[in-house]
CSV table of C-alpha atoms in Angstrom, one decimal:
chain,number,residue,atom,x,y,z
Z,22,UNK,CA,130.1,84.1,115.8
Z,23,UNK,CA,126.8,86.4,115.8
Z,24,UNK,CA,124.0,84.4,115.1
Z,25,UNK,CA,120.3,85.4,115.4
Z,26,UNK,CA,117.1,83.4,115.8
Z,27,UNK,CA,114.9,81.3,117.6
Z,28,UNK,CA,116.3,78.6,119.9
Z,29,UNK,CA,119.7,78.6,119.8
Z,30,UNK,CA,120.1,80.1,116.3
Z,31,UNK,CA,123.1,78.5,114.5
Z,32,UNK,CA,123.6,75.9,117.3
Z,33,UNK,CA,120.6,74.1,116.4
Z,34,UNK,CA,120.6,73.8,113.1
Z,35,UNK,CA,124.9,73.3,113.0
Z,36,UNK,CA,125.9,71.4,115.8
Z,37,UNK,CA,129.0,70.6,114.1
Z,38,UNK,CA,130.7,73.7,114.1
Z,39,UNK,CA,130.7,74.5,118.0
Z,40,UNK,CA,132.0,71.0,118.8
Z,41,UNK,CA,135.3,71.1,120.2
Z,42,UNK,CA,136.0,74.8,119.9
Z,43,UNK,CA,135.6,78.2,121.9
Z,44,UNK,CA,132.7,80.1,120.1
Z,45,UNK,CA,130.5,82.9,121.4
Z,46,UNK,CA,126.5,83.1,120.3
Z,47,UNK,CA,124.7,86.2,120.2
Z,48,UNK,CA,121.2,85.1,120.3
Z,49,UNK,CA,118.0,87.9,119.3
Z,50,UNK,CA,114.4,87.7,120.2
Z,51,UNK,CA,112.1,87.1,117.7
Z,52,UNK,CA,109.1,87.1,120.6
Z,53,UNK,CA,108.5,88.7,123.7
Z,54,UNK,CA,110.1,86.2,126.3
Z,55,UNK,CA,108.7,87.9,129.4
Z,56,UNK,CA,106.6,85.6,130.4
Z,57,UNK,CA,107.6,83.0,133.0
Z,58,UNK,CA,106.9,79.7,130.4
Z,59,UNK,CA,109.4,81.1,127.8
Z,60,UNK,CA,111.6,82.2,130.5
Z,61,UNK,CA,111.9,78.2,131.3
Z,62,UNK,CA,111.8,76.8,127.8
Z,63,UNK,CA,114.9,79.1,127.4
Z,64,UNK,CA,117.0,77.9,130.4
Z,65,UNK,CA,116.3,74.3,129.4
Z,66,UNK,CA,117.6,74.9,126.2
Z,67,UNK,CA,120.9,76.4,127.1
Z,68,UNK,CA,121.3,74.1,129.6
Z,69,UNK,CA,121.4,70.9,127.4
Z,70,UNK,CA,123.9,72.9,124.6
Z,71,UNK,CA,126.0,73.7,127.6
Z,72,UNK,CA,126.6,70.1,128.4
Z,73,UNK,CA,127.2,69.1,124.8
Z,74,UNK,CA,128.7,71.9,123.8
Z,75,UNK,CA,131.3,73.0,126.8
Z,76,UNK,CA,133.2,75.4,125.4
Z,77,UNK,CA,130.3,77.6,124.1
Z,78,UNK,CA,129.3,80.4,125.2
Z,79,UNK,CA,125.6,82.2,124.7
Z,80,UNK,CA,124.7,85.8,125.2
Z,81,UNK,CA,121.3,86.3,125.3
Z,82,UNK,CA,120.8,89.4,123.4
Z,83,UNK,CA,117.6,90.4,125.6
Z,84,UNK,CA,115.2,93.7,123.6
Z,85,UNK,CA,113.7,95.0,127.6
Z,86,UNK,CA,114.9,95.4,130.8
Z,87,UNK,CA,112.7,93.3,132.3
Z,88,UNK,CA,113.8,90.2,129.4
Z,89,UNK,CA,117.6,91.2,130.7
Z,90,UNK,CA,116.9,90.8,135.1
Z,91,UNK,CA,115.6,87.6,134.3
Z,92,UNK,CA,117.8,85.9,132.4
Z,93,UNK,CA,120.6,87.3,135.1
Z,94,UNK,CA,118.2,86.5,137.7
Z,95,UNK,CA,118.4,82.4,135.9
Z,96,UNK,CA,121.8,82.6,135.3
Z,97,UNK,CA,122.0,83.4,132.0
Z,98,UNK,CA,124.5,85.8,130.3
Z,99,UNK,CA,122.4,88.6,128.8
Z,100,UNK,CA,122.8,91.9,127.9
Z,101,UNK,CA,120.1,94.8,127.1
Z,102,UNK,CA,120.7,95.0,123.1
Z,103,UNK,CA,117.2,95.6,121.2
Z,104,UNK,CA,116.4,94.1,118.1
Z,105,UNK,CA,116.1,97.3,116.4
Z,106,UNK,CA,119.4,98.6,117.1
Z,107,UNK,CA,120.9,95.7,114.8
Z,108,UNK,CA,118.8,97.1,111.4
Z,109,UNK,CA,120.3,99.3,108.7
Z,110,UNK,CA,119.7,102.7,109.2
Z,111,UNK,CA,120.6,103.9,105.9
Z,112,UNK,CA,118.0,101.6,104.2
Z,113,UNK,CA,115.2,103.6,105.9
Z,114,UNK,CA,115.2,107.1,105.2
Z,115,UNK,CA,112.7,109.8,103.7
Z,116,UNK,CA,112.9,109.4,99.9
Z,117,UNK,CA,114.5,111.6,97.7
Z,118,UNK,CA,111.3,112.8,95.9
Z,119,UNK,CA,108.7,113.2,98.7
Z,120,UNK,CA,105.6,111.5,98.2
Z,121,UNK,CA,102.0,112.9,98.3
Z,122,UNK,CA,100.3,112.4,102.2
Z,123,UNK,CA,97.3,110.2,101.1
Z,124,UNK,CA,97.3,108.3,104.3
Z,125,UNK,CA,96.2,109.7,107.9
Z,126,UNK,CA,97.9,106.1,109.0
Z,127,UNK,CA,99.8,103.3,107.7
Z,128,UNK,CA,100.0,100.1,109.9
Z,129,UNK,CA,103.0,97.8,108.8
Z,130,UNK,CA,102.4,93.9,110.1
Z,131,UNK,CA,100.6,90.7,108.7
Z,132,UNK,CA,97.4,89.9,108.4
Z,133,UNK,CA,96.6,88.4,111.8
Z,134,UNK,CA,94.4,88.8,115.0
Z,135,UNK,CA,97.8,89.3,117.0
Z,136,UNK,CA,98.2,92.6,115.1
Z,137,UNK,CA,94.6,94.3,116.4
Z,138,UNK,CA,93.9,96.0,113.1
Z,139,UNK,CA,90.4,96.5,114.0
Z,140,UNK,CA,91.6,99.1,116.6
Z,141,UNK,CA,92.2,101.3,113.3
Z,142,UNK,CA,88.7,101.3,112.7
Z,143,UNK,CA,87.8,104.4,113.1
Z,144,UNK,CA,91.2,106.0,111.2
Z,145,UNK,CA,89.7,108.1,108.1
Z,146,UNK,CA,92.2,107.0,105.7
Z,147,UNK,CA,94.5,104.0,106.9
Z,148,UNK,CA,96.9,102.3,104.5
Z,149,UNK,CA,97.7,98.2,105.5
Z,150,UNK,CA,101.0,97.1,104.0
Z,151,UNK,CA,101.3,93.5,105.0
Z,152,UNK,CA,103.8,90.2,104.4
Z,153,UNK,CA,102.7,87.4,101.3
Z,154,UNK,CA,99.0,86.5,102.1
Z,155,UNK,CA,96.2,85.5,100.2
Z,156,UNK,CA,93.6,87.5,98.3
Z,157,UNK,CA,90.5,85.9,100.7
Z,158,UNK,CA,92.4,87.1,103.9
Z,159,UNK,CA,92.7,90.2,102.3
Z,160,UNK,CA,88.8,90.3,102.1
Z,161,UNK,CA,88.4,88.9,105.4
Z,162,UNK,CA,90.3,92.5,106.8
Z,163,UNK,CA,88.3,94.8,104.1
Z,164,UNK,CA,85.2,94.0,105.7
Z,165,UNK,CA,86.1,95.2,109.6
Z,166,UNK,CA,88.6,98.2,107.7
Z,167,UNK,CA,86.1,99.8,105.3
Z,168,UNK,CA,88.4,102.8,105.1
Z,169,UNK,CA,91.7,101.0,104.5
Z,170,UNK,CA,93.7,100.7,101.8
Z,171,UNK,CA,95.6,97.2,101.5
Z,172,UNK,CA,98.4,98.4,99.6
Z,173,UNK,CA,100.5,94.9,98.6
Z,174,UNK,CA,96.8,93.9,96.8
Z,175,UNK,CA,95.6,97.5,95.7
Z,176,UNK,CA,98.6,98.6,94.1
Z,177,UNK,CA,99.0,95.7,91.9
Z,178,UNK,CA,95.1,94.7,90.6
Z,179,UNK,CA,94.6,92.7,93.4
Z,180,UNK,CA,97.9,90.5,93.2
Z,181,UNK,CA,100.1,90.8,95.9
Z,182,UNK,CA,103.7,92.4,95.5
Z,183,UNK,CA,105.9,93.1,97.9
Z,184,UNK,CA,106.6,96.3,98.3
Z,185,UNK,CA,110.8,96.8,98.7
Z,186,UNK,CA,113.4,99.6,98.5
Z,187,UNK,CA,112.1,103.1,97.0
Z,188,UNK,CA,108.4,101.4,96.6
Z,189,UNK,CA,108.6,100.9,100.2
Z,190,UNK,CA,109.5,104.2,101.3
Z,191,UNK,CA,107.8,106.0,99.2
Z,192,UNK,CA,104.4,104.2,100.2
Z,193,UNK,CA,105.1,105.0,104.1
Z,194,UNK,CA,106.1,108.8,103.0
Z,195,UNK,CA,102.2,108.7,101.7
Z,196,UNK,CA,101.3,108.8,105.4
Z,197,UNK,CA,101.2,111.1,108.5
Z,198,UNK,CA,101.4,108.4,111.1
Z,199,UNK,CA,102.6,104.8,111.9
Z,200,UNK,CA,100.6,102.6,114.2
Z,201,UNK,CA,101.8,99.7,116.4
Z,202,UNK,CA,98.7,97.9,117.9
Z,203,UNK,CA,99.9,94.4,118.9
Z,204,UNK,CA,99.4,93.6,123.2
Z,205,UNK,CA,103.1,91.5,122.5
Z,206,UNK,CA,105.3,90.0,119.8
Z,207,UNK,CA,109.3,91.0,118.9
Z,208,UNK,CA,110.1,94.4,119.2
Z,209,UNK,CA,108.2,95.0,116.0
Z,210,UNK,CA,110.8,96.0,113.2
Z,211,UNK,CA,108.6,98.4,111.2
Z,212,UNK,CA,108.0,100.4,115.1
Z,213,UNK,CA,111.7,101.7,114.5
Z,214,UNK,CA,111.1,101.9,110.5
Z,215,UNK,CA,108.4,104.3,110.4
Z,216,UNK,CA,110.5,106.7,112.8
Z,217,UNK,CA,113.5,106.7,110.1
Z,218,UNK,CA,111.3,107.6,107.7
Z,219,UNK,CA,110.2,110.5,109.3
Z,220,UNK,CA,107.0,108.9,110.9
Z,221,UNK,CA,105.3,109.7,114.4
Z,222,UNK,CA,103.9,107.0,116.0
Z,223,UNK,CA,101.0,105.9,118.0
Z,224,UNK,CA,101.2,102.7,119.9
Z,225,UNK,CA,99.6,100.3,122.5
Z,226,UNK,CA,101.0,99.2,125.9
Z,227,UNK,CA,102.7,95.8,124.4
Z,228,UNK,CA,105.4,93.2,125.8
Z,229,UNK,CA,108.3,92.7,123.4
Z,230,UNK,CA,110.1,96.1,123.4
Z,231,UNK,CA,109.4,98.1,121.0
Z,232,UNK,CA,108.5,100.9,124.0
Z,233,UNK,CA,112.2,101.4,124.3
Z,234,UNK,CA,112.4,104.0,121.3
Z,235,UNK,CA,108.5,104.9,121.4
Z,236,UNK,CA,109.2,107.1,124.8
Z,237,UNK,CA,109.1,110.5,123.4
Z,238,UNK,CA,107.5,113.2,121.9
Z,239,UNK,CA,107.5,112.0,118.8
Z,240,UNK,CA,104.8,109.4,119.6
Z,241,UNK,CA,101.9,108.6,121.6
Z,242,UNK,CA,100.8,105.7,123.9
Z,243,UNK,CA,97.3,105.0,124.4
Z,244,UNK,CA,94.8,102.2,125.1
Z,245,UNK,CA,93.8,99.5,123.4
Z,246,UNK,CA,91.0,101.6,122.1
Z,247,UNK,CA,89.7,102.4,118.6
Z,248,UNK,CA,88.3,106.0,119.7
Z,249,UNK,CA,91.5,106.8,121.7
Z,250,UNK,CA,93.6,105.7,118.7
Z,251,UNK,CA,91.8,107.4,116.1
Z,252,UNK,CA,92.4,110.8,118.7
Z,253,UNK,CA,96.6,110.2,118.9
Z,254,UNK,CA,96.7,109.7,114.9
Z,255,UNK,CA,94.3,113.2,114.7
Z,256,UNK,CA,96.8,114.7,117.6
Z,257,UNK,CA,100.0,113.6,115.8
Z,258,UNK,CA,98.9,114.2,112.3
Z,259,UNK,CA,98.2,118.2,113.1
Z,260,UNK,CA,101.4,118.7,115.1
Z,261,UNK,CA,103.1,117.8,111.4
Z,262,UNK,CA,106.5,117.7,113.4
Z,263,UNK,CA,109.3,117.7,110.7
Z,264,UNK,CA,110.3,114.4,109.2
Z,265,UNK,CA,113.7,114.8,109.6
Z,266,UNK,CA,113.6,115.8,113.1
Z,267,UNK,CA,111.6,112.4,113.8
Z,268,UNK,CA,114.5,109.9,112.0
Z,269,UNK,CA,117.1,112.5,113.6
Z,270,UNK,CA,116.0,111.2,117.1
Z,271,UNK,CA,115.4,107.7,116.4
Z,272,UNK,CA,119.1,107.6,115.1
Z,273,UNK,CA,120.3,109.2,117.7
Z,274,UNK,CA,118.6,106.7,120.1
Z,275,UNK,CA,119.7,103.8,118.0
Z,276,UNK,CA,123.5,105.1,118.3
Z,277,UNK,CA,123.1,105.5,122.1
Z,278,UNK,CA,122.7,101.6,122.6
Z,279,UNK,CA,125.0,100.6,119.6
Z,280,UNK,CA,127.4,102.7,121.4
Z,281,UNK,CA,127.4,101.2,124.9
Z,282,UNK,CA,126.6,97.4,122.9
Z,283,UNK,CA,130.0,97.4,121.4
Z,284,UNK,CA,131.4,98.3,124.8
Z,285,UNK,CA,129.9,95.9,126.7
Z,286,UNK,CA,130.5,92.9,123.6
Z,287,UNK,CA,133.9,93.6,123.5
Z,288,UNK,CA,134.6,92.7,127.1
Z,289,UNK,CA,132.4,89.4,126.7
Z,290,UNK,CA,134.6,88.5,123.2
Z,291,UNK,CA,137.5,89.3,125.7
Z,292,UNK,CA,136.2,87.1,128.1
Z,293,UNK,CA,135.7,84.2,125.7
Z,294,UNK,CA,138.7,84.3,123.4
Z,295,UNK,CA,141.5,86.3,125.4
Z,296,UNK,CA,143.0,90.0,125.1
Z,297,UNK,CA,144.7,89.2,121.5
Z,298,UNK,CA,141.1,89.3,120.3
Z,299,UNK,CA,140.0,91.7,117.3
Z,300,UNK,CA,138.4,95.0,118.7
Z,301,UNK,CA,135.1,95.5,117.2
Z,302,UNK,CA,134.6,99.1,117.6
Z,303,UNK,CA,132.3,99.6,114.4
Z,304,UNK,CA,128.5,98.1,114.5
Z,305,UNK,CA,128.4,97.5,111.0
Z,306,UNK,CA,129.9,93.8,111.6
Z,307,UNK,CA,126.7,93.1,113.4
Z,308,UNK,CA,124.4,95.0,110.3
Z,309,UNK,CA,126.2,92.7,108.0
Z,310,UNK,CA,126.0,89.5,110.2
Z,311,UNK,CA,122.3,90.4,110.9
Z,312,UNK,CA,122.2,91.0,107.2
Z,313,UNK,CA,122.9,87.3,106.4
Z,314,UNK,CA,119.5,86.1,108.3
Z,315,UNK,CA,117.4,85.8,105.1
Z,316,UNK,CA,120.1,84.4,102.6
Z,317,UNK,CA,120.6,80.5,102.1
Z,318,UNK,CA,122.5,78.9,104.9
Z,319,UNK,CA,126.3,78.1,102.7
Z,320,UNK,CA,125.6,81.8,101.3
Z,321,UNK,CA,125.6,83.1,104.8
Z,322,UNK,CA,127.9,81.3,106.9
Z,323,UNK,CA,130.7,82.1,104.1
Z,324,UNK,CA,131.3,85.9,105.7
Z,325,UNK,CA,131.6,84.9,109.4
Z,326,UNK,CA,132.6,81.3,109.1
Z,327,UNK,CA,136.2,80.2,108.3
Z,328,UNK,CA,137.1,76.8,108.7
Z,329,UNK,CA,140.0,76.5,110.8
């Protein structure tokens, strides 16, 4: 049964349904876990659910190469399977009726230090599209981003909406460039979203793995510096590469490593449950399980889940 998360995903909050019964966890990153502390956290964890829980089996589903050796390295089963390989493609796309480019940049994140929006400080025209927060963080950010834009507060006379769908798209078609600033979190979700909608991007060195599709010439990596950034969103905003050559590449370099995924997860679920198993040779059961993350927990467990 996929399950995504932190900890031990469904195991932790489900105990139930892995007693007493072969099951296979596929486990994603929300956070960077290169660092030696969350390396060990980790291996105590699966340690304890391997002694209640004998006939499970985990896969970490690790987003770097460097999260991947050390799991091995602890005796972990891991394979290389970035986050961002498990989104929708088709939800992010250029919209049917292009949109106006307003925007030199558009940074997609919350409202938080960890993000480093003040590196967009000296970005002409920057819009901020941001997660639920309140009006006096909002002001907090428009004093250090005089030139930004915060679009889930401006859009709406200053009451925060959400933007979804073709309100989403259509704001990120508004701009010429998408920025990832962090130093480390996940492997940043909207880093892969602005590339399907035809983005380039400029980006900071970071931990968490978004670098995996940022290694091209579609984007930029450069310093944690406001002058150097402002330069790559100039540089990447006048080569005004064609959108749909910049998705093009990012699906292609999603479909490389969904491709050798479902190789390498249908020799694990061979492993675990024996050579009559079901061959999963189409990713969209893992874009519908991932899918299920955000709906209630009886809501989600009813397309994976049958009780035997």
């Amino acid at each position: 049964m996929p399950v995504t998360g932190s900890n031990l995903g469904l195991m932790s909050i489900r105990p139930e349904l892995f007693e007493k019964r072969r099951s296979l966890s596929l486990l994603t990153l929300a956070y960077t876990h290169e660092l030696p502390y969350q390396l060990k956290r980790l291996i105590e964890e699966i340690a304890e659910a391997a002694i209640r829980f004998p006939l499970a089996t985990i896969v970490m589903l690790a987003n770097t190469e460097i999260e991947n050796q050390s799991f091995k390295k602890a005796g972990i089963h891991s394979l290389l399977a970035n986050e961002l390989i498990f989104g929708n493609i088709l939800n992010y796309h250029l919209p049917q009726t292009r949109s106006q480019k307003l925007f030199d940049a558009v940074y997609v994140g919350r409202l938080h230090p960890q993000k480093r929006h003040e590196l967009a400080i000296n970005i002409n025209s920057l819009l901020c599209l941001y997660y639920r927060t309140d009006l006096s963080t909002v002001n907090k950010f428009r004093e250090s981003l005089p030139n930004a834009v915060f679009g889930n507060h401006d859009f709406n006379n200053n009451e925060f909406t959400l933007l979804t769908g073709d309100r989403y798209l259509a704001a990120l078609d508004s701009s010429h460039v998408g920025l990832c600033l962090s130093e480390a979190e996940g492997a940043m979700r909207a880093s892969i979203e602005y590339q399907l909608c035809g983005l380039p991007v400029v980006t900071t060195p970071s931990l968490g793995g978004r670098d995996r599709f940022l290694q091209h010439g579609f984007a930029m990596t450069v310093e944690p510096d406001a002058q150097e950034i402002a330069k790559a969103v100039t540089a990447l905003k006048d080569a005004d590469f064609p959108a749909q050559a910049v998705r093009d590449n990012a699906v292609a370099l999603i479909q490389r490593d969904r491709t050798r995924f479902l190789e390498e997860i249908q020799s694990v679920i061979t492993g675990v449950f024996g050579n009559d198993s079901p061959i999963l040779n189409r990713f969209e059961f893992f874009e519908n399980a991932c899918g299920q993350s955000t709906r209630p927990l009886s809501k989600a467990l009813a397309p994976t889940y049958r009780q035997s």
